[in-house]
CSV table of C-alpha atoms and ligand atoms in Angstrom, one decimal:
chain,number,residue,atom,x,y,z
A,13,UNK,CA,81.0,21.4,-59.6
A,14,UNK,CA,81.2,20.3,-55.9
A,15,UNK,CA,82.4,23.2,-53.8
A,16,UNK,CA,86.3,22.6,-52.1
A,17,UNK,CA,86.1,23.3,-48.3
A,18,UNK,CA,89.5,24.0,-46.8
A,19,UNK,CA,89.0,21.4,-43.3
A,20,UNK,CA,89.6,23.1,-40.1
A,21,UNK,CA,92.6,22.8,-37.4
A,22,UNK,CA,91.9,20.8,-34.7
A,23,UNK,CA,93.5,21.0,-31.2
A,24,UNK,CA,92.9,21.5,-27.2
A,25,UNK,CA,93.2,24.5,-25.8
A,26,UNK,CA,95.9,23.3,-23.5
A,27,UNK,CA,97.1,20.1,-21.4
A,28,UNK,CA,94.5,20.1,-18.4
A,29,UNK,CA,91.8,17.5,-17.9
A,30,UNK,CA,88.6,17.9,-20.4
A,31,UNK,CA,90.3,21.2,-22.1
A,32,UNK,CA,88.3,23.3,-24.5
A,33,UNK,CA,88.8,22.0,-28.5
A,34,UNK,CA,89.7,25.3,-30.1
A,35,UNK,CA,88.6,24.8,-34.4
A,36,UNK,CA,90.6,27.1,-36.4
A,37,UNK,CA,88.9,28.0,-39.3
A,38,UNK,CA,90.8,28.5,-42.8
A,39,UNK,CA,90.5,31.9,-44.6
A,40,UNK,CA,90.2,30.4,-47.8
A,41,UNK,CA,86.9,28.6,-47.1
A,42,UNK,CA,83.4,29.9,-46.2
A,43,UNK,CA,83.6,29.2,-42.2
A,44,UNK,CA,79.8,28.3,-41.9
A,45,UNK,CA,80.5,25.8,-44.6
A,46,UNK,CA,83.5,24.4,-43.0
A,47,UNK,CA,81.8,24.3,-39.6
A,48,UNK,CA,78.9,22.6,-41.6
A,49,UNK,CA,81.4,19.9,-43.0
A,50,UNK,CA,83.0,19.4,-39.5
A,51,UNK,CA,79.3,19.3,-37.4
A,52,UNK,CA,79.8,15.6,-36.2
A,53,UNK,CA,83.1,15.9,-35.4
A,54,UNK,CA,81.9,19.2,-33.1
A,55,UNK,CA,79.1,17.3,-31.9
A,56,UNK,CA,81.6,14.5,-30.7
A,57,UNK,CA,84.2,17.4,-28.8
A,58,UNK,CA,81.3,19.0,-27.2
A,59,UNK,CA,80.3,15.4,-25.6
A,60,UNK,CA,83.7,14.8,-24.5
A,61,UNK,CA,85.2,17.8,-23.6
A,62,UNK,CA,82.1,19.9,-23.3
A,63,UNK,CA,83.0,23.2,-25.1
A,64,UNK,CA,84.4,24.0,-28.5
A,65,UNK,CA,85.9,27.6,-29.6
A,66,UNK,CA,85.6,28.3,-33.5
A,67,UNK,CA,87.9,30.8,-34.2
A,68,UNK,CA,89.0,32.6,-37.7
A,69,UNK,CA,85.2,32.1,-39.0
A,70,UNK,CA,84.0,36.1,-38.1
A,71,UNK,CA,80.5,35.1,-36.6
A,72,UNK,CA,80.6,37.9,-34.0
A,73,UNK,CA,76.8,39.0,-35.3
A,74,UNK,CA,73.4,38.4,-34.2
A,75,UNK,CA,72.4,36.5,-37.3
A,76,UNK,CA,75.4,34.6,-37.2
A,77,UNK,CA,74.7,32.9,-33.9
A,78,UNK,CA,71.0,32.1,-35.2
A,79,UNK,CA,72.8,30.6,-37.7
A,80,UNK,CA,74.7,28.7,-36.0
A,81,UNK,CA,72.3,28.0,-33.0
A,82,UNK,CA,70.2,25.8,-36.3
A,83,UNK,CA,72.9,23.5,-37.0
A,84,UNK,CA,73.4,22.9,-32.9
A,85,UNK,CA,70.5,23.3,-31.2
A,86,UNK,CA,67.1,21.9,-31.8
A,87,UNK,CA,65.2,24.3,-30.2
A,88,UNK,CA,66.2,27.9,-29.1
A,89,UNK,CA,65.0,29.4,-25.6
A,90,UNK,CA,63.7,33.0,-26.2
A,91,UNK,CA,62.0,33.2,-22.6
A,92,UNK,CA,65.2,34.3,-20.9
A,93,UNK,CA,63.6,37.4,-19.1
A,94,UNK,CA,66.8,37.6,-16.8
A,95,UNK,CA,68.8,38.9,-20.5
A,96,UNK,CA,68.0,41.7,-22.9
A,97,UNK,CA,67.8,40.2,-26.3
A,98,UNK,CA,70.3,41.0,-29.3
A,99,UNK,CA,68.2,40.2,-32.1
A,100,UNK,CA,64.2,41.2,-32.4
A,101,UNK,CA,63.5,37.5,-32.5
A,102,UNK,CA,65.3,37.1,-28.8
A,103,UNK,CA,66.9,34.2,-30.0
A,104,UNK,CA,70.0,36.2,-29.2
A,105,UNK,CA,70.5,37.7,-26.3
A,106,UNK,CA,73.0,39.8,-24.1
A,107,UNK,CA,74.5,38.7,-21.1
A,108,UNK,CA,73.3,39.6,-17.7
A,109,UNK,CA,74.3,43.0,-16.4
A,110,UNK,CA,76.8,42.8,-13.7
A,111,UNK,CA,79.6,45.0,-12.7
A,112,UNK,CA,82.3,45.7,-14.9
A,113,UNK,CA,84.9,45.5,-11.9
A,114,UNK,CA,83.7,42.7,-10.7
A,115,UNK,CA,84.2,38.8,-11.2
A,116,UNK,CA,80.8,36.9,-11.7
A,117,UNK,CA,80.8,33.7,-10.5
A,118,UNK,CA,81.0,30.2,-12.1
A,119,UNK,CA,77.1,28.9,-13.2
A,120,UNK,CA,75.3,26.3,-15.1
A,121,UNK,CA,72.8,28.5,-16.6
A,122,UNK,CA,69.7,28.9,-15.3
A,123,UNK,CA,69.8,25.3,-13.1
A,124,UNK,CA,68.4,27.4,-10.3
A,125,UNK,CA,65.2,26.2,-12.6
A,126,UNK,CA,63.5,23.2,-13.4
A,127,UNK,CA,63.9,23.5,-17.2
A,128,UNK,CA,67.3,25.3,-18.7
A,129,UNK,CA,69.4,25.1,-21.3
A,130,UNK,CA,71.1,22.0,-22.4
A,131,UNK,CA,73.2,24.3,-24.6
A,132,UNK,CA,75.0,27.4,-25.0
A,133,UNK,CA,76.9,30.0,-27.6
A,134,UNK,CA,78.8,32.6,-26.6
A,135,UNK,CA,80.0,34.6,-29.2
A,136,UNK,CA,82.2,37.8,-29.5
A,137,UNK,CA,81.1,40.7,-31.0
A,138,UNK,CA,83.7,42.9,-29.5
A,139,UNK,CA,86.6,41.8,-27.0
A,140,UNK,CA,86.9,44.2,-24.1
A,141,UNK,CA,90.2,46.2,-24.4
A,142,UNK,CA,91.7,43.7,-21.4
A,143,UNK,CA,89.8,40.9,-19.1
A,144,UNK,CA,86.2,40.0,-19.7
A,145,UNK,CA,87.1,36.7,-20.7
A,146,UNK,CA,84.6,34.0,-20.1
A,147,UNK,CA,86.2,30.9,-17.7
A,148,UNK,CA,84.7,28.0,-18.0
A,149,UNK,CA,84.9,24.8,-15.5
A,150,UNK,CA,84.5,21.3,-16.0
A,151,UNK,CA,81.5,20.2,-13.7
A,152,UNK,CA,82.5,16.3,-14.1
A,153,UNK,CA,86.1,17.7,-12.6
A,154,UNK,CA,84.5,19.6,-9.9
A,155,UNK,CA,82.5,16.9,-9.1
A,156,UNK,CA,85.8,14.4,-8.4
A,157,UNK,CA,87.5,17.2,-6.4
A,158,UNK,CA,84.9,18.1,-4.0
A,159,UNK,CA,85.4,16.2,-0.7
A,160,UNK,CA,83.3,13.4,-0.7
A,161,UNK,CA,81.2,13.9,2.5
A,162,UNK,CA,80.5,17.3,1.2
A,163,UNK,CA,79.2,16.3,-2.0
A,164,UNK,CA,77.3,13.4,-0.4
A,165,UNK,CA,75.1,16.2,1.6
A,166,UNK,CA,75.0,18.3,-1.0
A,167,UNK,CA,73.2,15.1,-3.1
A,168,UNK,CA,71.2,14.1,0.1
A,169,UNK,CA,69.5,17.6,0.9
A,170,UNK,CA,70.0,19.2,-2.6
A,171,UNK,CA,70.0,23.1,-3.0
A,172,UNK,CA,67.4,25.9,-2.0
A,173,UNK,CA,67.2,28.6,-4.1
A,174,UNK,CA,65.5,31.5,-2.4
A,175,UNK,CA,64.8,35.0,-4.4
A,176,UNK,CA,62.7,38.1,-3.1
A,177,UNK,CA,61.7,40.2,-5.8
A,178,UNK,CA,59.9,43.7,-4.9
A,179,UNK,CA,57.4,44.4,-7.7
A,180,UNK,CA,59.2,46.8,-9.6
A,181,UNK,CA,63.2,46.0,-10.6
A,182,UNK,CA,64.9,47.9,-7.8
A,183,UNK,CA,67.8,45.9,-6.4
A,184,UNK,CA,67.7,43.0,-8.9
A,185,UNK,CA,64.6,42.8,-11.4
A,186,UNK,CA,61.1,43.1,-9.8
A,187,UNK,CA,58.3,40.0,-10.4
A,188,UNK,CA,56.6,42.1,-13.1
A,189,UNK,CA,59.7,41.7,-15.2
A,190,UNK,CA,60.6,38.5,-14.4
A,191,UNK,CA,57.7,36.7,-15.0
A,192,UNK,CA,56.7,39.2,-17.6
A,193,UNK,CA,52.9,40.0,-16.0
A,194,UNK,CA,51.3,42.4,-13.8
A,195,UNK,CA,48.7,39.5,-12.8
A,196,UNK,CA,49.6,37.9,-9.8
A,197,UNK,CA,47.5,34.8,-10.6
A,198,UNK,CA,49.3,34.2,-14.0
A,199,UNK,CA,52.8,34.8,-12.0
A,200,UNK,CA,51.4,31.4,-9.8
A,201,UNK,CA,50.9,29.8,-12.7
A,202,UNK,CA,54.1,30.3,-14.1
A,203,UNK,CA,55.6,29.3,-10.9
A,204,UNK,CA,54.0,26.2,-10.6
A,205,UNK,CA,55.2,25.6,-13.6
A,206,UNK,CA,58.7,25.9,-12.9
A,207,UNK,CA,58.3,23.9,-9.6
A,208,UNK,CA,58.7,27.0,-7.4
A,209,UNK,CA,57.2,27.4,-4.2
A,210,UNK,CA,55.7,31.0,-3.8
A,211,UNK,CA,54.4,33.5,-0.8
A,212,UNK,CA,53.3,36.5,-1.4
A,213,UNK,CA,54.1,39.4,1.0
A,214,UNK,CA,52.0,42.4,-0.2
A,215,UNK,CA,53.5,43.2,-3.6
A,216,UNK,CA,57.0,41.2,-2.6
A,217,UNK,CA,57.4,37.9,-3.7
A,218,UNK,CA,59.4,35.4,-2.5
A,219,UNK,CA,59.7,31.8,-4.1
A,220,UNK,CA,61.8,28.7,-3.5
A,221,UNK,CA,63.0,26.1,-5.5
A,222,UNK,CA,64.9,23.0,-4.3
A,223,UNK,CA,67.1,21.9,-7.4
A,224,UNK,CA,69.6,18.4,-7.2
A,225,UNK,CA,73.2,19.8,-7.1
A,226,UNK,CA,74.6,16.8,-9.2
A,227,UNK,CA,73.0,15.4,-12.0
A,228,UNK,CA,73.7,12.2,-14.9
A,229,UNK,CA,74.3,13.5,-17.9
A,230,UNK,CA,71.3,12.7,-19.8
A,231,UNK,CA,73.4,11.8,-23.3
A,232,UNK,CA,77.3,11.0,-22.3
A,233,UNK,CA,76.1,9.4,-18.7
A,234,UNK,CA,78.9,11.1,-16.9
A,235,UNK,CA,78.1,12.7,-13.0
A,236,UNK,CA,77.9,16.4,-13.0
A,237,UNK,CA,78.0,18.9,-10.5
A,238,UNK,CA,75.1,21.7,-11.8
A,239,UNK,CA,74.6,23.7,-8.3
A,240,UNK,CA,74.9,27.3,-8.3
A,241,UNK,CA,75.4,27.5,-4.7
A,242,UNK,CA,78.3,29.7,-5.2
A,243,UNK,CA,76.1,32.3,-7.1
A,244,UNK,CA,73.5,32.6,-5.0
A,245,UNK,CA,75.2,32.2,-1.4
A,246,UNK,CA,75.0,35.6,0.9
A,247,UNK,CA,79.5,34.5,1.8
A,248,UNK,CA,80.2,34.6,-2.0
A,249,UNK,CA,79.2,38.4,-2.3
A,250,UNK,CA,81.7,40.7,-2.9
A,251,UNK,CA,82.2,42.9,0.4
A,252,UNK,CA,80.5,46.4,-1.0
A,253,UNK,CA,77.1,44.1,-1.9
A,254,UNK,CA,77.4,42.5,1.7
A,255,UNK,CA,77.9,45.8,3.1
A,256,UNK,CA,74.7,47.5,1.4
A,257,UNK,CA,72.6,44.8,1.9
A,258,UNK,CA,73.0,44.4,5.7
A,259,UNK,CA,72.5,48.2,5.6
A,260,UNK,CA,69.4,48.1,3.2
A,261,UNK,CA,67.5,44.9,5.1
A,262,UNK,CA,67.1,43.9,8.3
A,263,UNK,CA,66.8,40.6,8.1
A,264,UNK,CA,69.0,37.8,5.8
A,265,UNK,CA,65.4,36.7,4.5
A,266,UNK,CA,64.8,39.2,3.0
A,267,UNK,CA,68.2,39.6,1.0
A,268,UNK,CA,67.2,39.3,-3.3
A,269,UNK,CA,68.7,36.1,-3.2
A,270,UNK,CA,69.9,33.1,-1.1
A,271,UNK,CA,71.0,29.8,-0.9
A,272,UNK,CA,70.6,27.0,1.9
A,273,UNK,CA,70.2,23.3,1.9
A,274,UNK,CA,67.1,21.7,0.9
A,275,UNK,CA,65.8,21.3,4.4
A,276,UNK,CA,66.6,24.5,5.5
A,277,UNK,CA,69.8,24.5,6.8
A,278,UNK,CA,72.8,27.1,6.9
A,279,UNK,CA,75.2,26.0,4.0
A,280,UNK,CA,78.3,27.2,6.3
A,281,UNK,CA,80.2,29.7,4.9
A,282,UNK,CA,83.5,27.5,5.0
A,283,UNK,CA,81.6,24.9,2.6
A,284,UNK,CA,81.1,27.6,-0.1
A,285,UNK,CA,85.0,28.5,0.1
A,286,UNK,CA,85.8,24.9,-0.5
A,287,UNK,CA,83.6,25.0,-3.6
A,288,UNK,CA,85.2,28.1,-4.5
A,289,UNK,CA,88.5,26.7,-4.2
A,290,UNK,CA,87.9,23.4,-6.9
A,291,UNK,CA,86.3,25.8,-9.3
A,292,UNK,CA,89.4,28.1,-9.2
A,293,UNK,CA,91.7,25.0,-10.2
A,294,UNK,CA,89.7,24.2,-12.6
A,295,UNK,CA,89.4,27.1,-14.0
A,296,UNK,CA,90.4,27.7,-18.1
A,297,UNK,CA,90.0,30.6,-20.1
A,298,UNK,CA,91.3,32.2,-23.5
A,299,UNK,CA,91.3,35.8,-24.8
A,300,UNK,CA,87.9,36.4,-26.6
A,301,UNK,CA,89.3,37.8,-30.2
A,302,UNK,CA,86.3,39.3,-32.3
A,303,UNK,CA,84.4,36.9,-34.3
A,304,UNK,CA,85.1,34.2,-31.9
A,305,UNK,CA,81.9,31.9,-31.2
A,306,UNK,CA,82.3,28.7,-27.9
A,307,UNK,CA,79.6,26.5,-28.5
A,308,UNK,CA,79.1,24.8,-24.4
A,309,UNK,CA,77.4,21.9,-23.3
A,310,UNK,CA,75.3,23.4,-20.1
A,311,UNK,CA,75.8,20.5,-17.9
A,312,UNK,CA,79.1,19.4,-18.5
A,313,UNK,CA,80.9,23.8,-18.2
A,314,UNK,CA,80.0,26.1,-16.0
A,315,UNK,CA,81.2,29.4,-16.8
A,316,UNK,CA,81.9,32.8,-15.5
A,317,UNK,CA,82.9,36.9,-16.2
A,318,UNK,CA,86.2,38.3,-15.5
A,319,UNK,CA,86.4,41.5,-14.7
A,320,UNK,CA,87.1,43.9,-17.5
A,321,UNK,CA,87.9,47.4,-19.3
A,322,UNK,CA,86.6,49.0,-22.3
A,323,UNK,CA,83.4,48.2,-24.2
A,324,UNK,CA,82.7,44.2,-24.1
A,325,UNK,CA,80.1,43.3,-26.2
A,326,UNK,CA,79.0,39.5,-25.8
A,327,UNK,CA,76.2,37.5,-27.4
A,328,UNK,CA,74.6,34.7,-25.8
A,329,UNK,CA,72.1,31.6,-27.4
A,330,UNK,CA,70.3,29.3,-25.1
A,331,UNK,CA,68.4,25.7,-26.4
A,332,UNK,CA,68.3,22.7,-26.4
A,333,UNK,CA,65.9,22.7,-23.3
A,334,UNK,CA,66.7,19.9,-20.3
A,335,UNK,CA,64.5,19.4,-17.3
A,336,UNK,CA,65.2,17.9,-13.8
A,337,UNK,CA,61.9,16.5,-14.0
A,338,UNK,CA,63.6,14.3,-16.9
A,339,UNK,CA,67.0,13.6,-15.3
B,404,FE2,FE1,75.6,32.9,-17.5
C-alpha cells in the first residue's frame, strides 16, 4: 500500500525582497519523507530566494543533517579545519568559536578561498535561551544597494585577503592546524592549491589571496556580491579586539587578519561602514526553535551570529563545492 504523506505549508518568511521560504512540516507524516516528496519544489525556493527553513520535522541531530545533506548536496566538504566536527565522519560540523557577546559579521562561507561551498545547512540542535539567531542577507540585494562607483572598484581591483598565522593557535588558529601539517613544504603545496600567495617569516606565515567581490551565479545567472570585506577589515572589529591588537603588534601587518584592495590599497574605513550599512537593511532573521534545519544557497545568503545567552548548540554542513576558477 502506497504510504500517505501529509504535504507541507508553504510560505515566506515575511514581505521583504527575496525573503526566506519557511516549510512547515505536518506531525502526522514522517518529515524526511515529506521533505523527500517536496525536494523539487525546495530545490526551486532555494534558487529563487536562496534559503529555506523546514520547521516541525525535529532534525536537530548530527545524522539528521547527513541525511539531509544526501538529498541536497552532491558532495559534502569535511576539510573545514576552521570548525570542530559534530559527527566522527566531519560531515557535520560546529560553527566557528566566536564570542558569545558579540555579533559575527555577515559572510559567504569560506569565499576568502578559491573553492567553498556552494551550499549550506544550518540546523538547530538547541536554541540559545535568547539571541543567537542566524541573519541571513541577500547578496543579489546587497549588490543593487551598494553605490555604484563603489562596487565598480570593488569589481575592478577585487579583494585581498591577508592572514598571519603563528605556528601554534594563539590568537586565531596557528598554520599547523590550519593546514593540518607540521611540513612546511606540504603547507606550500596546499597553498598553491588554493591560489594563495605565501612568505614565510621564521615559523609565521603569512599568505594572500585576491578573491572577485561579485560573482554570476553559476546556476540562476543572477550578480552576487560574495566579498567578505566586512569580516576581515581591521574598522569592522569590535573596539576591545582593536584595542588588544594595537597593544599586542606593532605593526597593522602583522594583525591575524586583513583586508585591502587587490592592488594594495587602503579599503577606507568609511567604505566598509557603507557596506555595513546595506547589509543591516537587508538583514532577516527568525528565532531558531529546536529541530529547525535552513538549507542556504552560499552565493546567493550571506549570513551571520547574533549575540546570545545560554547554551546554543548549532550544526553546520558544507557541499556542493564551487570554485572561482570556474565562475
Ligand atoms: Fe559562517
Amino acid at each position: 500500500m502506497a504510504l500517505t504523506i501529509t504535504m507541507p505549508e508553504v510560505a515566506k518568511l515575511n514581505d521583504q525582497a527575496h525573503s526566506p521560504v519557511v516549510i512547515q512540516l505536518h506531525q502526522d507524516s514522517a518529515p524526511y519523507e515529506q521533505v523527500v516528496a517536496l525536494q523539487d519544489t525546495i530545490e526551486q525556493h532555494l534558487a529563487d530566494a536562496g534559503a529555506v527553513l523546514l520547521r516541525g520535522g525535529n532534525f536537530g541531530s548530527p545524522a539528521q543533517v547527513e541525511q539531509l545533506a544526501a538529498c541536497f548536496m552532491t558532495q559534502v566538504l569535511t576539510n573545514n579545519t576552521e570548525h570542530r566536527p559534530a559527527s566522527t565522519n566531519g560531515n557535520v560540523q560546529r560553527p566557528v568559536e566566536y564570542s558569545e557577546s558579540e555579533f559575527l559579521l555577515w559572510h559567504n562561507e569560506n569565499t576568502f578561498n578559491q573553492r567553498f561551498p556552494g551550499r549550506a545547512i544550518f540546523a538547530c540542535e538547541q536554541p540559545a535561551l535568547s539571541g543567537g539567531q542566524t541573519p541571513i542577507a541577500d547578496a543579489r540585494s546587497v549588490l543593487s544597494q551598494l553605490p555604484a562607483d563603489l562596487v565598480q572598484e570593488f569589481i575592478d581591483k577585487q579583494v585581498m585577503y591577508v592572514r598571519n598565522y603563528q605556528a601554534d593557535d594563539f590568537v586565531g588558529l596557528g598554520w599547523k592546524t590550519i593546514f593540518q601539517t607540521e611540513n612546511k613544504a606540504e603547507v606550500e603545496a596546499k597553498c598553491r592549491d588554493q591560489a594563495l600567495e605565501f612568505e614565510w617569516r621564521g615559523e609565521q606565515l603569512t599568505t594572500r589571496a585576491i578573491r572577485p567581490a561579485v560573482v554570476i551565479h553559476p546556476a540562476t545567472q543572477a550578480p552576487c556580491w560574495v566579498t567578505q570585506a566586512q569580516h576581515w577589515h581591521f574598522s569592522c572589529l569590535n573596539e576591545d579586539l582593536k584595542e588588544n591588537l594595537a597593544i599586542m603588534f606593532d605593526d597593522e601587518a602583522d594583525y591575524p587578519r586583513n583586508c585591502y584592495f587587490g592592488n594594495g590599497d587602503r579599503i577606507s574605513d568609511q567604505t566598509m561602514a557603507q557596506i555595513l550599512q546595506v547589509y543591516q537593511a537587508n538583514h532577516q532573521q527568525f528565532d531558531w526553535q529546536q529541530g529547525d534545519v535552513m538549507l542556504v544557497d552560499n552565493l546567493l545568503k550571506a549570513h551571520a551570529r547574533n549575540p546570545y545567552q545560554g547554551a546554543r548548540k548549532i550544526l553546520v554542513c558544507f557541499g556542493d563545492p564551487i570554485s572561482f576558477s570556474q565562475l
